[in-house]
Coordinates of N, CA and C in Angstrom, one line a residue:
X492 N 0.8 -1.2 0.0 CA 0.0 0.0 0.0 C 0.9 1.3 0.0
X493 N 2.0 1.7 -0.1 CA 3.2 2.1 0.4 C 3.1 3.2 -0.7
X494 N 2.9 2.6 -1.8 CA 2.7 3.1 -2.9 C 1.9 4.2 -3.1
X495 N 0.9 4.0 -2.2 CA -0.7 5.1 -2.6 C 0.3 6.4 -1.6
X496 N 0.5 6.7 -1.3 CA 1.1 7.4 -0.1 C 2.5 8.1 -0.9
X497 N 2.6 9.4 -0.4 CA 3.4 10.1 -1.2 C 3.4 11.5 0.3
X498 N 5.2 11.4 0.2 CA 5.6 13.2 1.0 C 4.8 12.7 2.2
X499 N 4.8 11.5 3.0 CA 4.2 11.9 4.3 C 3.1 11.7 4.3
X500 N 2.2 11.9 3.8 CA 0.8 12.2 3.7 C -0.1 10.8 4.5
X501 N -1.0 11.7 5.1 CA -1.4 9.9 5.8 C -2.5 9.6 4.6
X502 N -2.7 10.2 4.2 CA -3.7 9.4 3.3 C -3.4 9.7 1.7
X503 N -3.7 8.8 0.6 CA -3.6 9.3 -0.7 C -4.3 9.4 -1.6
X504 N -3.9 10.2 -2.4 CA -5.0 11.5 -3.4 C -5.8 10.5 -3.6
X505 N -6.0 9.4 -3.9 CA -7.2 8.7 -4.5 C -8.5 9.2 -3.3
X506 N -8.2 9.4 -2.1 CA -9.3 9.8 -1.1 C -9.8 11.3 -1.2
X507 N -9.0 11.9 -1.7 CA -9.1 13.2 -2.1 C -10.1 13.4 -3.1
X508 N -9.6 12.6 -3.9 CA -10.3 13.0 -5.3 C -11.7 12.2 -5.3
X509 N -12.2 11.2 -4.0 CA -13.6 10.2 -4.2 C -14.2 11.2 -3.0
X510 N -13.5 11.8 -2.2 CA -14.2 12.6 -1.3 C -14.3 14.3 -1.2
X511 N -13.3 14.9 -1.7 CA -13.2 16.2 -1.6 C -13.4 16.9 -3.6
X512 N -13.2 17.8 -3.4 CA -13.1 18.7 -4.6 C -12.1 18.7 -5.5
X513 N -10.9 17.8 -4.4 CA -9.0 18.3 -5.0 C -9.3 16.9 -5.5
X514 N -8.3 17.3 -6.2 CA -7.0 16.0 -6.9 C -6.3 15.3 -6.2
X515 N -5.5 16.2 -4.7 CA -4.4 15.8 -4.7 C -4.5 16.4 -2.4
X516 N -3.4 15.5 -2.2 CA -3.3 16.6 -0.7 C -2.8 17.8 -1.0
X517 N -1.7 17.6 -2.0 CA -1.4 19.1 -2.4 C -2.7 20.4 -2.9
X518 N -3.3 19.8 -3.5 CA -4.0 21.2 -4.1 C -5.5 21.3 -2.5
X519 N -5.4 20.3 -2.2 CA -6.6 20.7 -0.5 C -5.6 21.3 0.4
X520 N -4.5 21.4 0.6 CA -3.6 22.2 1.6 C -3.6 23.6 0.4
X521 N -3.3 24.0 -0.7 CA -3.3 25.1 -1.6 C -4.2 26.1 -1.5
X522 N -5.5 24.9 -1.3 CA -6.5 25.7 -1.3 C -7.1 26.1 0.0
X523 N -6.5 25.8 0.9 CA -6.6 26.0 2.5 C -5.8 27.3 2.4
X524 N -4.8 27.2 2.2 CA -3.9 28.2 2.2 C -4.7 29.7 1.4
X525 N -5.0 29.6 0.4 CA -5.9 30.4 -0.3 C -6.9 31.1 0.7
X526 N -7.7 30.3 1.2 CA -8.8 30.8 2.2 C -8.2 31.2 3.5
X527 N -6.7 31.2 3.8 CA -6.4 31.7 5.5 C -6.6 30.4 6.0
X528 N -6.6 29.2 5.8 CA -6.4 27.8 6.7 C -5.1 27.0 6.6
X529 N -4.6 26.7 7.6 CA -3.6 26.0 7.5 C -4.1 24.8 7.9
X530 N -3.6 23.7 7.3 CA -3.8 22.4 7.6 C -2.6 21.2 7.3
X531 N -2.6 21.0 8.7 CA -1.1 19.9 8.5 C -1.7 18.2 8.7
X532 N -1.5 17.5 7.6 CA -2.2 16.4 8.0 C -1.1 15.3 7.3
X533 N -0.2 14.7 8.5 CA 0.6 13.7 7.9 C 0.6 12.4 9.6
X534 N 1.5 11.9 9.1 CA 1.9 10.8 10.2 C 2.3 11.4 11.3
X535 N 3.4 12.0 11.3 CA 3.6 12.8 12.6 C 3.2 14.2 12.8
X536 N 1.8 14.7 12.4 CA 1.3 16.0 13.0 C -0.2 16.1 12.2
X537 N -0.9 16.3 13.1 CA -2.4 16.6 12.8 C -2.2 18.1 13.5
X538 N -2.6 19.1 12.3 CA -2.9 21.0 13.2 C -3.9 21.2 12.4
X539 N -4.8 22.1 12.5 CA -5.0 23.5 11.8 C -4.8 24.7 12.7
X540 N -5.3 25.4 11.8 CA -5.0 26.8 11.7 C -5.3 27.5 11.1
X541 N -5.7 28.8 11.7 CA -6.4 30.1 10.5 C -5.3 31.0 11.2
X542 N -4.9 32.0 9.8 CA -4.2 33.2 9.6 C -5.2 34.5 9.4
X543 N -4.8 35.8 10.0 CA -5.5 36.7 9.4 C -6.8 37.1 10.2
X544 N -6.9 36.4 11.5 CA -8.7 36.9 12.2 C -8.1 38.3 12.8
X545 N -9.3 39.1 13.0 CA -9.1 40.3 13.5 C -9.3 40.0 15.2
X546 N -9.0 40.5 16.0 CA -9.1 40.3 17.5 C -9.2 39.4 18.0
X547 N -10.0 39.3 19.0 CA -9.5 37.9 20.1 C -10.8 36.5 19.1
X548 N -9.6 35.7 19.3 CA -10.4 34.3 18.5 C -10.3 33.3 19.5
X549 N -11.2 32.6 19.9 CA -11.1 31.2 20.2 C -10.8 29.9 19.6
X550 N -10.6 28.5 20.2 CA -10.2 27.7 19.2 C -11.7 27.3 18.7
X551 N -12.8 27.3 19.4 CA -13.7 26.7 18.7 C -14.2 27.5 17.6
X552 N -13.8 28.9 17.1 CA -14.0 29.8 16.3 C -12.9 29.5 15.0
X553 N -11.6 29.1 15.8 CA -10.8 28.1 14.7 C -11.4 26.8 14.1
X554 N -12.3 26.0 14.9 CA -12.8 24.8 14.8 C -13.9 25.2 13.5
X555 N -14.5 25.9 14.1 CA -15.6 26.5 12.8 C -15.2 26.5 11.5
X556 N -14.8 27.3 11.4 CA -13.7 28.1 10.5 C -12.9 26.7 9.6
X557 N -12.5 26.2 10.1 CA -11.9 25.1 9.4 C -12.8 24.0 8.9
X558 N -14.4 23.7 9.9 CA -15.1 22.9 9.4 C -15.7 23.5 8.6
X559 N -16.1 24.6 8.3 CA -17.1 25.4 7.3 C -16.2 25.1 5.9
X560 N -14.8 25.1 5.8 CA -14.4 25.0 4.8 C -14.0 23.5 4.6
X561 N -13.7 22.3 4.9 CA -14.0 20.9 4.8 C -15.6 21.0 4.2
X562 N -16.8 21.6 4.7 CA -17.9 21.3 4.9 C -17.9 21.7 2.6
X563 N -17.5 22.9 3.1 CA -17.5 23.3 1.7 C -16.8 22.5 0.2
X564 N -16.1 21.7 0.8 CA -15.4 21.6 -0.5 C -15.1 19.7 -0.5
X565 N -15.9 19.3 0.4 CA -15.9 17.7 1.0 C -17.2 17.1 0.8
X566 N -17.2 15.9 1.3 CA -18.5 15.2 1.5 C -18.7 15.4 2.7
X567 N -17.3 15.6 4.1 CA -17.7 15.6 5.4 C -18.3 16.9 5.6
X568 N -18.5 16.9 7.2 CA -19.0 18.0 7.9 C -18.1 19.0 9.0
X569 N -17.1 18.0 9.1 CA -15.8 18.4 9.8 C -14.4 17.8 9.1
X570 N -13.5 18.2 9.8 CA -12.1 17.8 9.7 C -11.9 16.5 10.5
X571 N -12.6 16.4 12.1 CA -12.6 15.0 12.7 C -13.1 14.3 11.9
X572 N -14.1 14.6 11.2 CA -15.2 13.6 10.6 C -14.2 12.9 9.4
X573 N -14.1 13.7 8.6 CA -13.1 13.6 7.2 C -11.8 12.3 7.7
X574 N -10.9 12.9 9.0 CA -9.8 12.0 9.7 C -10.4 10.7 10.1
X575 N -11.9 10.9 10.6 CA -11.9 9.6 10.9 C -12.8 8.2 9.9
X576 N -13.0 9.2 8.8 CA -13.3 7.8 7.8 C -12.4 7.7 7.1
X577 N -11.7 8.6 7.2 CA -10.0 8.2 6.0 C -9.4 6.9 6.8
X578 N -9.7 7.0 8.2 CA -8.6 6.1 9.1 C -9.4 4.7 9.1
X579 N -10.3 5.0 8.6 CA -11.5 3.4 8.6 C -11.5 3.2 7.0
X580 N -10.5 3.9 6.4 CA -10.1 3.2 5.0 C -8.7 3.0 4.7
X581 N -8.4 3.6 5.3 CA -6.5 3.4 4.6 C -6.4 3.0 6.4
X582 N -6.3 1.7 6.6 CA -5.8 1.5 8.4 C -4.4 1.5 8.8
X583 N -3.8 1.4 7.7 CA -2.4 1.2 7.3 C -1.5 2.1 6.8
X584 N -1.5 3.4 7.5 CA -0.4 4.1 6.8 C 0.6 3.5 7.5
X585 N 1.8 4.5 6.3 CA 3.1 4.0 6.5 C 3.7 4.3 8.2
X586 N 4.6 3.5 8.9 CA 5.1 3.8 10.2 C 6.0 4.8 10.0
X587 N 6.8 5.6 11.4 CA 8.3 6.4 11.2 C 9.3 5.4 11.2
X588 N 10.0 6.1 10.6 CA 11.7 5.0 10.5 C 12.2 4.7 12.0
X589 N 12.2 4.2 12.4 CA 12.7 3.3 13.7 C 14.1 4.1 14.5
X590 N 14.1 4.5 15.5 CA 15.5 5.0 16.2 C 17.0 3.8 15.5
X591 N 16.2 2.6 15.7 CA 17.3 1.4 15.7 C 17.9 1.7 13.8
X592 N 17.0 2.1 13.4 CA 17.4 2.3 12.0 C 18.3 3.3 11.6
X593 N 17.8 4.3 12.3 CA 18.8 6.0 12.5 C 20.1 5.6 12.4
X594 N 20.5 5.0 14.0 CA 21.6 4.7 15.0 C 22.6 3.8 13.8
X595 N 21.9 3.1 13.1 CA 22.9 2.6 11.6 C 22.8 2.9 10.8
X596 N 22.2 4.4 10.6 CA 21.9 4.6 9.5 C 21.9 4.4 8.2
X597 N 20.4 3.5 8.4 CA 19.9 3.3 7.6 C 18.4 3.3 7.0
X598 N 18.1 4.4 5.6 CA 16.6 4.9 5.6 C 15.7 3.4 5.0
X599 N 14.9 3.0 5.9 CA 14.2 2.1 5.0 C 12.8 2.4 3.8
X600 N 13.0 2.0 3.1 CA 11.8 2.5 2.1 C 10.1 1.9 2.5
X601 N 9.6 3.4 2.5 CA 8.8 2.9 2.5 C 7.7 3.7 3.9
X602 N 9.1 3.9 4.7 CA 9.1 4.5 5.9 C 8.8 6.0 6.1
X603 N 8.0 6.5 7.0 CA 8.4 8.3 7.2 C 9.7 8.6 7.4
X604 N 10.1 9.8 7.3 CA 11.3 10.4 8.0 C 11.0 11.4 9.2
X605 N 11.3 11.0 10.3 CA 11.1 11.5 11.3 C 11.8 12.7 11.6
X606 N 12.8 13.2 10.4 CA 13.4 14.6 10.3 C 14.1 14.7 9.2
X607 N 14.4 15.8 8.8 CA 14.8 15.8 7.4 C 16.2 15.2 7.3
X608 N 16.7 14.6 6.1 CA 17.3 13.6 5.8 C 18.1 14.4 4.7
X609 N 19.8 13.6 4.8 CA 20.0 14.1 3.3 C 20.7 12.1 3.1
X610 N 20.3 11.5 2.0 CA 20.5 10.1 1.8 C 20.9 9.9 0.6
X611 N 21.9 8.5 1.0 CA 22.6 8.4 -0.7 C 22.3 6.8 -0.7
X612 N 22.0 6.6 -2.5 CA 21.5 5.0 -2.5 C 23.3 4.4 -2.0
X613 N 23.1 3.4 -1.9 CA 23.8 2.1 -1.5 C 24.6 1.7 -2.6
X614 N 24.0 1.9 -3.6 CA 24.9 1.3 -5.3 C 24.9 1.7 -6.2
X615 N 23.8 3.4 -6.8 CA 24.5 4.0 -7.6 C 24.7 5.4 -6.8
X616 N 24.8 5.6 -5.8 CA 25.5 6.6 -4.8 C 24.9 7.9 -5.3
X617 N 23.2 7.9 -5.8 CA 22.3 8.8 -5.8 C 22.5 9.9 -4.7
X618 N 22.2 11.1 -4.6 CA 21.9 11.8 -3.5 C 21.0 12.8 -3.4
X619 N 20.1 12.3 -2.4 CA 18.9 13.0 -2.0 C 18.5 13.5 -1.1
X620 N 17.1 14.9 -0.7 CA 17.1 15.4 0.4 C 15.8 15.4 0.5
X621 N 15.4 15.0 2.0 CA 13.7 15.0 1.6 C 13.6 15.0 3.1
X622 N 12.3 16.1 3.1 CA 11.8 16.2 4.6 C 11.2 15.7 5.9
X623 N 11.2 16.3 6.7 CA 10.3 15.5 7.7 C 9.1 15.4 7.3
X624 N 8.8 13.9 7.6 CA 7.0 13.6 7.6 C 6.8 13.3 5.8
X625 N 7.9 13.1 5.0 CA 8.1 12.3 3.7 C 8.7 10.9 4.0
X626 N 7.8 10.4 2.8 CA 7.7 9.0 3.0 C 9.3 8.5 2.0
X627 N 10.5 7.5 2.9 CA 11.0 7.1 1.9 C 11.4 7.1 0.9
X628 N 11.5 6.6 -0.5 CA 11.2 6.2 -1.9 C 12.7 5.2 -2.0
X629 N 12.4 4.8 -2.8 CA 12.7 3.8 -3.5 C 14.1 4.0 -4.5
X630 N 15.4 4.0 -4.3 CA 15.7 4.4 -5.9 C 15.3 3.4 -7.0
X631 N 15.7 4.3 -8.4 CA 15.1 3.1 -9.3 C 16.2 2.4 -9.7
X632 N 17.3 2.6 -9.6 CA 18.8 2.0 -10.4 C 18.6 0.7 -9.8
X633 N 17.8 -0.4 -8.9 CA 18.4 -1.4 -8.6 C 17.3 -1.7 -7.6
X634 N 16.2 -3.0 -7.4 CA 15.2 -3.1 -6.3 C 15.9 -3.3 -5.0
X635 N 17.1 -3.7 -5.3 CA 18.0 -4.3 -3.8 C 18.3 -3.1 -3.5
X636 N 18.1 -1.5 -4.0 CA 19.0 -0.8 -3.2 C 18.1 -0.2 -2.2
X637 N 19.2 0.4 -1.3 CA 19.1 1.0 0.3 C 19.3 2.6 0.2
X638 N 18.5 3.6 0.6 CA 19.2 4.8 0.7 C 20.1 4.8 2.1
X639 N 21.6 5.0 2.3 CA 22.1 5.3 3.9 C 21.9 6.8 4.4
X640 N 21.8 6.9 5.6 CA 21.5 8.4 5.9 C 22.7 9.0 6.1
X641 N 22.8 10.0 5.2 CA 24.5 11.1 5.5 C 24.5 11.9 5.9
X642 N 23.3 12.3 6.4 CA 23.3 13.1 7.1 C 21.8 13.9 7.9
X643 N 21.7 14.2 9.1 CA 20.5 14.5 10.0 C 20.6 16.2 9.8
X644 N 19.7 16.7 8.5 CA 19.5 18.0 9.2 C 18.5 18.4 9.8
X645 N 19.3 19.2 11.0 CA 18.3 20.0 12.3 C 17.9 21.2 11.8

């Protein structure tokens, strides 16, 4: 299933596109962004967020605010609602890469990255940089290959 899943994402576009308006998680976070909503929705971090209110706001005024626009452009009625049938369809997102894996560094595919990474394959000594809460990948030069981690940027 590893496959459906892309950059972190706990769920993938195929859920997007049978339940929401987007294509993609990219273009439902774009268009959050558009309207003043921030929305972080991966393996390691569930937020939102509005930018831009005038005076004193509450969170349930944020909670609004974010379900009115899910409400608008979804099948759901909220953002919990939306989280929690995605999670009673994809039960299986990808795990974080393991401490034990770090410590020998080594990225396994397939896995989140629990901080941004710079990685080089194992056998054509590719090199790549991909962030926190991105999922793995695969090089293509070879199915046996391994990315090793060379480095932890903070």
């Amino acid at each position: 299933m590893e496959e459906k899943y892309h950059k972190g994402y706990i769920f993938p576009d195929e859920f997007y596109k049978e339940y929401t308006d987007f294509n993609s998680h990219k273009d439902f976070i774009e268009k959050g962004k558009e309207e003043g909503i921030e929305i972080i929705l991966n393996k390691t971090e569930y937020s939102s967020g509005v930018s831009n209110l005038p005076g004193k706001v509450t969170l349930e005024d944020v909670d609004k605010i974010v379900d009115n626009f899910i409400a608008k452009h979804s099948k759901f009625k909220s953002l919990e609602e939306m989280i929690d049938t995605a999670k009673n369809i994809y039960k299986d997102p990808p795990d974080l890469l393991p401490r034990y894996s770090i410590k020998e560094r080594v990225a396994l595919t397939g896995l989140i990255a629990p901080n941004d990474y710079e990685l080089e394959c194992n056998i054509c000594r590719k090199h790549i940089t991909i962030a926190k809460g991105t999922i793995i990948p695969r090089c293509n030069c070879n199915p046996l290959s391994i990315y090793m981690i060379r480095k932890i940027i903070e």
